[in-house]
Amino acid sequence: MTGSEANTQAGEYVSLRVERTGHVAEVTLIGPGKGNAMGPDFWRELPLVFGELDRDPEVRAIVLTGEGKHFSYGLDLAAMLPSWSEYLSGDALARPRREFLDEVRRMQDAVTAVARVRKPVVAAVAGWCIGGGLDLIAAADVRVASADAKFSVREVRVAIVADMGSLQRLASVVGEGHLRELAFTGKDIDAARAERIGLVNDVYPDRDATLEAARQMAADIAANPPLVVQGVKDVLSVNTEQQVDAGLRYVATWNAAFLPSHDLNEAVQAFLQRREPEFRGE
């Protein structure tokens, strides 16, 4: 048994910290990658944490945040790439493609655990929220941000179709036009723009004020009848769950078939060499 597996079984996690105050649980991304980047520990532990919170009758609302200056830089490429080398070579046959499809579905299920937890989730975002970070907050019920927050559906800039849920969940949050702009360009937007398009409900001066507002909102939720609150979430979700699931299955299959490319390898090399990529459409 590895050290991280032992910690997980003991209720202590490598990538997440869980604290409870009354009926509110607070889940904090803690890395270990720079900027709370999402590596193997995160993808393994996220569904375990939210499954535990879902089953805990004392938890009525959840705050989701990141430690330090940034919510999350998104996928930890350096940590994840070694396990994907066979598939990303471009010569992969059916077996590694199937294995990669299973890996994508497993990671999707981890984010979906946040969307499907019966207790409302309030995301408090400071600093950068990129790629997988945006997928994660898209699965939350409510989002608030600090004035320095920046958001990006960054995957297109590294030759990947975003496949962890932002393309499926954000249209109902920000509208189809805004989502398409963000997904096609990979551009960064600030907290003011995020508030205008409805990505976040409110913007606060700094991280501390944002976290306090999220905690207060969670406390207000937790003060209401818990089964009724859970029923409201269930009713609100029923019209979108099947559509989101179908979209996730489709993009997982699409990426398993088409993700390996010259452009993806070029994006990876450019990232590692800290230079601008030169895409050829191949």
mmCIF file with all atom_site columns, N, CA and C in Angstrom, residues 11-72:
data_model
loop_
_atom_site.group_PDB
_atom_site.id
_atom_site.type_symbol
_atom_site.label_atom_id
_atom_site.label_alt_id
_atom_site.label_comp_id
_atom_site.label_asym_id
_atom_site.label_entity_id
_atom_site.label_seq_id
_atom_site.pdbx_PDB_ins_code
_atom_site.Cartn_x
_atom_site.Cartn_y
_atom_site.Cartn_z
_atom_site.occupancy
_atom_site.B_iso_or_equiv
_atom_site.pdbx_formal_charge
_atom_site.auth_seq_id
_atom_site.auth_comp_id
_atom_site.auth_asym_id
_atom_site.auth_atom_id
_atom_site.pdbx_PDB_model_num
ATOM 1   N N  . GLY A 1 11 ? -8.739  8.661  6.064   1.00 0.00 ? 11 GLY A N  1
ATOM 2   C CA . GLY A 1 11 ? -9.541  9.865  6.055   1.00 0.00 ? 11 GLY A CA 1
ATOM 3   C C  . GLY A 1 11 ? -8.727  11.116 5.867   1.00 0.00 ? 11 GLY A C  1
ATOM 4   N N  . GLU A 1 12 ? -7.409  10.976 5.625   1.00 0.00 ? 12 GLU A N  1
ATOM 5   C CA . GLU A 1 12 ? -6.546  12.106 5.360   1.00 0.00 ? 12 GLU A CA 1
ATOM 6   C C  . GLU A 1 12 ? -6.142  12.053 3.890   1.00 0.00 ? 12 GLU A C  1
ATOM 7   N N  . TYR A 1 13 ? -6.191  13.190 3.227   1.00 0.00 ? 13 TYR A N  1
ATOM 8   C CA . TYR A 1 13 ? -6.000  13.210 1.787   1.00 0.00 ? 13 TYR A CA 1
ATOM 9   C C  . TYR A 1 13 ? -4.768  14.017 1.405   1.00 0.00 ? 13 TYR A C  1
ATOM 10  N N  . VAL A 1 14 ? -4.211  13.679 0.266   1.00 0.00 ? 14 VAL A N  1
ATOM 11  C CA . VAL A 1 14 ? -3.009  14.334 -0.238  1.00 0.00 ? 14 VAL A CA 1
ATOM 12  C C  . VAL A 1 14 ? -3.352  15.638 -0.943  1.00 0.00 ? 14 VAL A C  1
ATOM 13  N N  . SER A 1 15 ? -4.438  15.653 -1.699  1.00 0.00 ? 15 SER A N  1
ATOM 14  C CA . SER A 1 15 ? -4.763  16.787 -2.572  1.00 0.00 ? 15 SER A CA 1
ATOM 15  C C  . SER A 1 15 ? -5.894  17.662 -2.046  1.00 0.00 ? 15 SER A C  1
ATOM 16  N N  . LEU A 1 16 ? -6.578  17.222 -1.016  1.00 0.00 ? 16 LEU A N  1
ATOM 17  C CA . LEU A 1 16 ? -7.747  17.924 -0.506  1.00 0.00 ? 16 LEU A CA 1
ATOM 18  C C  . LEU A 1 16 ? -7.727  17.950 1.014   1.00 0.00 ? 16 LEU A C  1
ATOM 19  N N  . ARG A 1 17 ? -8.216  19.041 1.570   1.00 0.00 ? 17 ARG A N  1
ATOM 20  C CA . ARG A 1 17 ? -8.392  19.131 3.014   1.00 0.00 ? 17 ARG A CA 1
ATOM 21  C C  . ARG A 1 17 ? -9.878  19.306 3.296   1.00 0.00 ? 17 ARG A C  1
ATOM 22  N N  . VAL A 1 18 ? -10.400 18.541 4.225   1.00 0.00 ? 18 VAL A N  1
ATOM 23  C CA . VAL A 1 18 ? -11.822 18.590 4.557   1.00 0.00 ? 18 VAL A CA 1
ATOM 24  C C  . VAL A 1 18 ? -11.977 19.013 6.016   1.00 0.00 ? 18 VAL A C  1
ATOM 25  N N  . GLU A 1 19 ? -12.745 20.069 6.234   1.00 0.00 ? 19 GLU A N  1
ATOM 26  C CA . GLU A 1 19 ? -13.023 20.564 7.575   1.00 0.00 ? 19 GLU A CA 1
ATOM 27  C C  . GLU A 1 19 ? -14.525 20.759 7.720   1.00 0.00 ? 19 GLU A C  1
ATOM 28  N N  . ARG A 1 20 ? -15.022 20.579 8.939   1.00 0.00 ? 20 ARG A N  1
ATOM 29  C CA . ARG A 1 20 ? -16.452 20.723 9.191   1.00 0.00 ? 20 ARG A CA 1
ATOM 30  C C  . ARG A 1 20 ? -16.684 21.731 10.301  1.00 0.00 ? 20 ARG A C  1
ATOM 31  N N  . THR A 1 21 ? -17.635 22.625 10.074  1.00 0.00 ? 21 THR A N  1
ATOM 32  C CA . THR A 1 21 ? -18.076 23.579 11.089  1.00 0.00 ? 21 THR A CA 1
ATOM 33  C C  . THR A 1 21 ? -19.592 23.509 11.137  1.00 0.00 ? 21 THR A C  1
ATOM 34  N N  . GLY A 1 22 ? -20.114 22.946 12.208  1.00 0.00 ? 22 GLY A N  1
ATOM 35  C CA . GLY A 1 22 ? -21.555 22.758 12.276  1.00 0.00 ? 22 GLY A CA 1
ATOM 36  C C  . GLY A 1 22 ? -22.024 21.844 11.153  1.00 0.00 ? 22 GLY A C  1
ATOM 37  N N  . HIS A 1 23 ? -22.985 22.330 10.373  1.00 0.00 ? 23 HIS A N  1
ATOM 38  C CA . HIS A 1 23 ? -23.523 21.531 9.269   1.00 0.00 ? 23 HIS A CA 1
ATOM 39  C C  . HIS A 1 23 ? -22.875 21.870 7.922   1.00 0.00 ? 23 HIS A C  1
ATOM 40  N N  . VAL A 1 24 ? -21.793 22.628 7.945   1.00 0.00 ? 24 VAL A N  1
ATOM 41  C CA . VAL A 1 24 ? -21.110 23.022 6.703   1.00 0.00 ? 24 VAL A CA 1
ATOM 42  C C  . VAL A 1 24 ? -19.746 22.348 6.623   1.00 0.00 ? 24 VAL A C  1
ATOM 43  N N  . ALA A 1 25 ? -19.477 21.704 5.493   1.00 0.00 ? 25 ALA A N  1
ATOM 44  C CA . ALA A 1 25 ? -18.155 21.122 5.228   1.00 0.00 ? 25 ALA A CA 1
ATOM 45  C C  . ALA A 1 25 ? -17.404 22.041 4.270   1.00 0.00 ? 25 ALA A C  1
ATOM 46  N N  . GLU A 1 26 ? -16.112 22.159 4.484   1.00 0.00 ? 26 GLU A N  1
ATOM 47  C CA . GLU A 1 26 ? -15.279 22.974 3.608   1.00 0.00 ? 26 GLU A CA 1
ATOM 48  C C  . GLU A 1 26 ? -14.209 22.092 2.990   1.00 0.00 ? 26 GLU A C  1
ATOM 49  N N  . VAL A 1 27 ? -14.194 22.031 1.656   1.00 0.00 ? 27 VAL A N  1
ATOM 50  C CA . VAL A 1 27 ? -13.228 21.225 0.920   1.00 0.00 ? 27 VAL A CA 1
ATOM 51  C C  . VAL A 1 27 ? -12.249 22.178 0.242   1.00 0.00 ? 27 VAL A C  1
ATOM 52  N N  . THR A 1 28 ? -10.954 22.026 0.545   1.00 0.00 ? 28 THR A N  1
ATOM 53  C CA . THR A 1 28 ? -9.936  22.930 0.024   1.00 0.00 ? 28 THR A CA 1
ATOM 54  C C  . THR A 1 28 ? -8.943  22.155 -0.827  1.00 0.00 ? 28 THR A C  1
ATOM 55  N N  . LEU A 1 29 ? -8.722  22.624 -2.056  1.00 0.00 ? 29 LEU A N  1
ATOM 56  C CA . LEU A 1 29 ? -7.692  22.047 -2.911  1.00 0.00 ? 29 LEU A CA 1
ATOM 57  C C  . LEU A 1 29 ? -6.332  22.468 -2.368  1.00 0.00 ? 29 LEU A C  1
ATOM 58  N N  . ILE A 1 30 ? -5.429  21.503 -2.166  1.00 0.00 ? 30 ILE A N  1
ATOM 59  C CA . ILE A 1 30 ? -4.132  21.807 -1.558  1.00 0.00 ? 30 ILE A CA 1
ATOM 60  C C  . ILE A 1 30 ? -2.959  21.303 -2.394  1.00 0.00 ? 30 ILE A C  1
ATOM 61  N N  . GLY A 1 31 ? -3.187  20.980 -3.661  1.00 0.00 ? 31 GLY A N  1
ATOM 62  C CA . GLY A 1 31 ? -2.067  20.535 -4.502  1.00 0.00 ? 31 GLY A CA 1
ATOM 63  C C  . GLY A 1 31 ? -1.986  19.018 -4.563  1.00 0.00 ? 31 GLY A C  1
ATOM 64  N N  . PRO A 1 32 ? -0.778  18.413 -4.489  1.00 0.00 ? 32 PRO A N  1
ATOM 65  C CA . PRO A 1 32 ? 0.500   19.040 -4.177  1.00 0.00 ? 32 PRO A CA 1
ATOM 66  C C  . PRO A 1 32 ? 1.148   19.793 -5.344  1.00 0.00 ? 32 PRO A C  1
ATOM 67  N N  . GLY A 1 33 ? 0.540   19.742 -6.532  1.00 0.00 ? 33 GLY A N  1
ATOM 68  C CA . GLY A 1 33 ? 1.091   20.461 -7.668  1.00 0.00 ? 33 GLY A CA 1
ATOM 69  C C  . GLY A 1 33 ? 0.993   21.964 -7.487  1.00 0.00 ? 33 GLY A C  1
ATOM 70  N N  . LYS A 1 34 ? 1.838   22.712 -8.176  1.00 0.00 ? 34 LYS A N  1
ATOM 71  C CA . LYS A 1 34 ? 1.838   24.166 -8.098  1.00 0.00 ? 34 LYS A CA 1
ATOM 72  C C  . LYS A 1 34 ? 0.468   24.713 -8.491  1.00 0.00 ? 34 LYS A C  1
ATOM 73  N N  . GLY A 1 35 ? -0.001  25.725 -7.732  1.00 0.00 ? 35 GLY A N  1
ATOM 74  C CA . GLY A 1 35 ? -1.295  26.314 -8.026  1.00 0.00 ? 35 GLY A CA 1
ATOM 75  C C  . GLY A 1 35 ? -2.435  25.329 -7.892  1.00 0.00 ? 35 GLY A C  1
ATOM 76  N N  . ASN A 1 36 ? -2.297  24.365 -6.961  1.00 0.00 ? 36 ASN A N  1
ATOM 77  C CA . ASN A 1 36 ? -3.335  23.340 -6.753  1.00 0.00 ? 36 ASN A CA 1
ATOM 78  C C  . ASN A 1 36 ? -3.667  22.595 -8.039  1.00 0.00 ? 36 ASN A C  1
ATOM 79  N N  . ALA A 1 37 ? -2.650  22.383 -8.875  1.00 0.00 ? 37 ALA A N  1
ATOM 80  C CA . ALA A 1 37 ? -2.855  21.633 -10.117 1.00 0.00 ? 37 ALA A CA 1
ATOM 81  C C  . ALA A 1 37 ? -3.352  20.223 -9.804  1.00 0.00 ? 37 ALA A C  1
ATOM 82  N N  . MET A 1 38 ? -4.128  19.664 -10.732 1.00 0.00 ? 38 MET A N  1
ATOM 83  C CA . MET A 1 38 ? -4.858  18.427 -10.492 1.00 0.00 ? 38 MET A CA 1
ATOM 84  C C  . MET A 1 38 ? -4.097  17.225 -11.045 1.00 0.00 ? 38 MET A C  1
ATOM 85  N N  . GLY A 1 39 ? -3.417  16.515 -10.149 1.00 0.00 ? 39 GLY A N  1
ATOM 86  C CA . GLY A 1 39 ? -2.665  15.332 -10.520 1.00 0.00 ? 39 GLY A CA 1
ATOM 87  C C  . GLY A 1 39 ? -3.387  14.057 -10.137 1.00 0.00 ? 39 GLY A C  1
ATOM 88  N N  . PRO A 1 40 ? -2.700  12.908 -10.196 1.00 0.00 ? 40 PRO A N  1
ATOM 89  C CA . PRO A 1 40 ? -3.352  11.617 -9.907  1.00 0.00 ? 40 PRO A CA 1
ATOM 90  C C  . PRO A 1 40 ? -4.039  11.548 -8.554  1.00 0.00 ? 40 PRO A C  1
ATOM 91  N N  . ASP A 1 41 ? -3.426  12.137 -7.524  1.00 0.00 ? 41 ASP A N  1
ATOM 92  C CA . ASP A 1 41 ? -4.056  12.102 -6.195  1.00 0.00 ? 41 ASP A CA 1
ATOM 93  C C  . ASP A 1 41 ? -5.414  12.796 -6.209  1.00 0.00 ? 41 ASP A C  1
ATOM 94  N N  . PHE A 1 42 ? -5.484  13.943 -6.874  1.00 0.00 ? 42 PHE A N  1
ATOM 95  C CA . PHE A 1 42 ? -6.738  14.694 -6.921  1.00 0.00 ? 42 PHE A CA 1
ATOM 96  C C  . PHE A 1 42 ? -7.844  13.869 -7.572  1.00 0.00 ? 42 PHE A C  1
ATOM 97  N N  . TRP A 1 43 ? -7.550  13.269 -8.712  1.00 0.00 ? 43 TRP A N  1
ATOM 98  C CA . TRP A 1 43 ? -8.595  12.544 -9.443  1.00 0.00 ? 43 TRP A CA 1
ATOM 99  C C  . TRP A 1 43 ? -9.045  11.299 -8.697  1.00 0.00 ? 43 TRP A C  1
ATOM 100 N N  . ARG A 1 44 ? -8.154  10.706 -7.893  1.00 0.00 ? 44 ARG A N  1
ATOM 101 C CA . ARG A 1 44 ? -8.545  9.556  -7.087  1.00 0.00 ? 44 ARG A CA 1
ATOM 102 C C  . ARG A 1 44 ? -9.352  9.979  -5.866  1.00 0.00 ? 44 ARG A C  1
ATOM 103 N N  . GLU A 1 45 ? -8.952  11.093 -5.250  1.00 0.00 ? 45 GLU A N  1
ATOM 104 C CA . GLU A 1 45 ? -9.534  11.465 -3.961  1.00 0.00 ? 45 GLU A CA 1
ATOM 105 C C  . GLU A 1 45 ? -10.833 12.251 -4.059  1.00 0.00 ? 45 GLU A C  1
ATOM 106 N N  . LEU A 1 46 ? -11.009 13.019 -5.130  1.00 0.00 ? 46 LEU A N  1
ATOM 107 C CA . LEU A 1 46 ? -12.202 13.873 -5.229  1.00 0.00 ? 46 LEU A CA 1
ATOM 108 C C  . LEU A 1 46 ? -13.510 13.100 -5.064  1.00 0.00 ? 46 LEU A C  1
ATOM 109 N N  . PRO A 1 47 ? -13.720 11.986 -5.793  1.00 0.00 ? 47 PRO A N  1
ATOM 110 C CA . PRO A 1 47 ? -14.995 11.278 -5.603  1.00 0.00 ? 47 PRO A CA 1
ATOM 111 C C  . PRO A 1 47 ? -15.120 10.635 -4.228  1.00 0.00 ? 47 PRO A C  1
ATOM 112 N N  . LEU A 1 48 ? -13.995 10.269 -3.612  1.00 0.00 ? 48 LEU A N  1
ATOM 113 C CA . LEU A 1 48 ? -14.049 9.697  -2.263  1.00 0.00 ? 48 LEU A CA 1
ATOM 114 C C  . LEU A 1 48 ? -14.530 10.748 -1.264  1.00 0.00 ? 48 LEU A C  1
ATOM 115 N N  . VAL A 1 49 ? -13.990 11.951 -1.374  1.00 0.00 ? 49 VAL A N  1
ATOM 116 C CA . VAL A 1 49 ? -14.369 13.028 -0.457  1.00 0.00 ? 49 VAL A CA 1
ATOM 117 C C  . VAL A 1 49 ? -15.843 13.371 -0.608  1.00 0.00 ? 49 VAL A C  1
ATOM 118 N N  . PHE A 1 50 ? -16.286 13.572 -1.849  1.00 0.00 ? 50 PHE A N  1
ATOM 119 C CA . PHE A 1 50 ? -17.676 13.995 -2.038  1.00 0.00 ? 50 PHE A CA 1
ATOM 120 C C  . PHE A 1 50 ? -18.655 12.846 -1.798  1.00 0.00 ? 50 PHE A C  1
ATOM 121 N N  . GLY A 1 51 ? -18.215 11.615 -1.996  1.00 0.00 ? 51 GLY A N  1
ATOM 122 C CA . GLY A 1 51 ? -19.057 10.486 -1.622  1.00 0.00 ? 51 GLY A CA 1
ATOM 123 C C  . GLY A 1 51 ? -19.263 10.422 -0.115  1.00 0.00 ? 51 GLY A C  1
ATOM 124 N N  . GLU A 1 52 ? -18.176 10.686 0.622   1.00 0.00 ? 52 GLU A N  1
ATOM 125 C CA . GLU A 1 52 ? -18.271 10.701 2.087   1.00 0.00 ? 52 GLU A CA 1
ATOM 126 C C  . GLU A 1 52 ? -19.185 11.820 2.568   1.00 0.00 ? 52 GLU A C  1
ATOM 127 N N  . LEU A 1 53 ? -19.046 13.004 1.965   1.00 0.00 ? 53 LEU A N  1
ATOM 128 C CA . LEU A 1 53 ? -19.890 14.131 2.376   1.00 0.00 ? 53 LEU A CA 1
ATOM 129 C C  . LEU A 1 53 ? -21.355 13.891 2.012   1.00 0.00 ? 53 LEU A C  1
ATOM 130 N N  . ASP A 1 54 ? -21.591 13.236 0.902   1.00 0.00 ? 54 ASP A N  1
ATOM 131 C CA . ASP A 1 54 ? -22.957 12.922 0.494   1.00 0.00 ? 54 ASP A CA 1
ATOM 132 C C  . ASP A 1 54 ? -23.629 12.000 1.508   1.00 0.00 ? 54 ASP A C  1
ATOM 133 N N  . ARG A 1 55 ? -22.853 11.073 2.053   1.00 0.00 ? 55 ARG A N  1
ATOM 134 C CA . ARG A 1 55 ? -23.416 10.091 2.987   1.00 0.00 ? 55 ARG A CA 1
ATOM 135 C C  . ARG A 1 55 ? -23.537 10.617 4.407   1.00 0.00 ? 55 ARG A C  1
ATOM 136 N N  . ASP A 1 56 ? -22.843 11.705 4.717   1.00 0.00 ? 56 ASP A N  1
ATOM 137 C CA . ASP A 1 56 ? -22.832 12.228 6.081   1.00 0.00 ? 56 ASP A CA 1
ATOM 138 C C  . ASP A 1 56 ? -24.113 13.030 6.344   1.00 0.00 ? 56 ASP A C  1
ATOM 139 N N  . PRO A 1 57 ? -25.003 12.545 7.215   1.00 0.00 ? 57 PRO A N  1
ATOM 140 C CA . PRO A 1 57 ? -26.276 13.249 7.450   1.00 0.00 ? 57 PRO A CA 1
ATOM 141 C C  . PRO A 1 57 ? -26.098 14.587 8.155   1.00 0.00 ? 57 PRO A C  1
ATOM 142 N N  . GLU A 1 58 ? -24.944 14.816 8.768   1.00 0.00 ? 58 GLU A N  1
ATOM 143 C CA . GLU A 1 58 ? -24.701 16.076 9.465   1.00 0.00 ? 58 GLU A CA 1
ATOM 144 C C  . GLU A 1 58 ? -24.293 17.201 8.516   1.00 0.00 ? 58 GLU A C  1
ATOM 145 N N  . VAL A 1 59 ? -23.857 16.849 7.313   1.00 0.00 ? 59 VAL A N  1
ATOM 146 C CA . VAL A 1 59 ? -23.430 17.859 6.335   1.00 0.00 ? 59 VAL A CA 1
ATOM 147 C C  . VAL A 1 59 ? -24.631 18.290 5.506   1.00 0.00 ? 59 VAL A C  1
ATOM 148 N N  . ARG A 1 60 ? -24.902 19.598 5.479   1.00 0.00 ? 60 ARG A N  1
ATOM 149 C CA . ARG A 1 60 ? -26.044 20.129 4.741   1.00 0.00 ? 60 ARG A CA 1
ATOM 150 C C  . ARG A 1 60 ? -25.638 21.053 3.597   1.00 0.00 ? 60 ARG A C  1
ATOM 151 N N  . ALA A 1 61 ? -24.405 21.541 3.614   1.00 0.00 ? 61 ALA A N  1
ATOM 152 C CA . ALA A 1 61 ? -23.902 22.409 2.544   1.00 0.00 ? 61 ALA A CA 1
ATOM 153 C C  . ALA A 1 61 ? -22.380 22.293 2.521   1.00 0.00 ? 61 ALA A C  1
ATOM 154 N N  . ILE A 1 62 ? -21.792 22.612 1.363   1.00 0.00 ? 62 ILE A N  1
ATOM 155 C CA . ILE A 1 62 ? -20.351 22.422 1.170   1.00 0.00 ? 62 ILE A CA 1
ATOM 156 C C  . ILE A 1 62 ? -19.762 23.674 0.536   1.00 0.00 ? 62 ILE A C  1
ATOM 157 N N  . VAL A 1 63 ? -18.638 24.122 1.067   1.00 0.00 ? 63 VAL A N  1
ATOM 158 C CA . VAL A 1 63 ? -17.847 25.193 0.449   1.00 0.00 ? 63 VAL A CA 1
ATOM 159 C C  . VAL A 1 63 ? -16.650 24.542 -0.224  1.00 0.00 ? 63 VAL A C  1
ATOM 160 N N  . LEU A 1 64 ? -16.381 24.936 -1.464  1.00 0.00 ? 64 LEU A N  1
ATOM 161 C CA . LEU A 1 64 ? -15.258 24.399 -2.240  1.00 0.00 ? 64 LEU A CA 1
ATOM 162 C C  . LEU A 1 64 ? -14.318 25.540 -2.590  1.00 0.00 ? 64 LEU A C  1
ATOM 163 N N  . THR A 1 65 ? -13.048 25.426 -2.210  1.00 0.00 ? 65 THR A N  1
ATOM 164 C CA . THR A 1 65 ? -12.103 26.514 -2.450  1.00 0.00 ? 65 THR A CA 1
ATOM 165 C C  . THR A 1 65 ? -10.709 25.961 -2.680  1.00 0.00 ? 65 THR A C  1
ATOM 166 N N  . GLY A 1 66 ? -9.758  26.861 -2.937  1.00 0.00 ? 66 GLY A N  1
ATOM 167 C CA . GLY A 1 66 ? -8.378  26.466 -3.151  1.00 0.00 ? 66 GLY A CA 1
ATOM 168 C C  . GLY A 1 66 ? -7.471  27.150 -2.148  1.00 0.00 ? 66 GLY A C  1
ATOM 169 N N  . GLU A 1 67 ? -6.416  26.458 -1.740  1.00 0.00 ? 67 GLU A N  1
ATOM 170 C CA . GLU A 1 67 ? -5.467  27.029 -0.791  1.00 0.00 ? 67 GLU A CA 1
ATOM 171 C C  . GLU A 1 67 ? -4.523  27.991 -1.503  1.00 0.00 ? 67 GLU A C  1
ATOM 172 N N  . GLY A 1 68 ? -4.156  29.070 -0.832  1.00 0.00 ? 68 GLY A N  1
ATOM 173 C CA . GLY A 1 68 ? -3.195  30.004 -1.391  1.00 0.00 ? 68 GLY A CA 1
ATOM 174 C C  . GLY A 1 68 ? -3.825  31.014 -2.321  1.00 0.00 ? 68 GLY A C  1
ATOM 175 N N  . LYS A 1 69 ? -3.007  31.545 -3.232  1.00 0.00 ? 69 LYS A N  1
ATOM 176 C CA . LYS A 1 69 ? -3.432  32.645 -4.082  1.00 0.00 ? 69 LYS A CA 1
ATOM 177 C C  . LYS A 1 69 ? -4.370  32.219 -5.206  1.00 0.00 ? 69 LYS A C  1
ATOM 178 N N  . HIS A 1 70 ? -4.343  30.936 -5.587  1.00 0.00 ? 70 HIS A N  1
ATOM 179 C CA . HIS A 1 70 ? -5.078  30.496 -6.764  1.00 0.00 ? 70 HIS A CA 1
ATOM 180 C C  . HIS A 1 70 ? -6.004  29.326 -6.444  1.00 0.00 ? 70 HIS A C  1
ATOM 181 N N  . PHE A 1 71 ? -7.138  29.310 -7.139  1.00 0.00 ? 71 PHE A N  1
ATOM 182 C CA . PHE A 1 71 ? -8.057  28.175 -6.985  1.00 0.00 ? 71 PHE A CA 1
ATOM 183 C C  . PHE A 1 71 ? -7.411  26.932 -7.576  1.00 0.00 ? 71 PHE A C  1
ATOM 184 N N  . SER A 1 72 ? -7.101  26.967 -8.887  1.00 0.00 ? 72 SER A N  1
ATOM 185 C CA . SER A 1 72 ? -6.395  25.841 -9.507  1.00 0.00 ? 72 SER A CA 1
ATOM 186 C C  . SER A 1 72 ? -5.894  26.206 -10.889 1.00 0.00 ? 72 SER A C  1
#
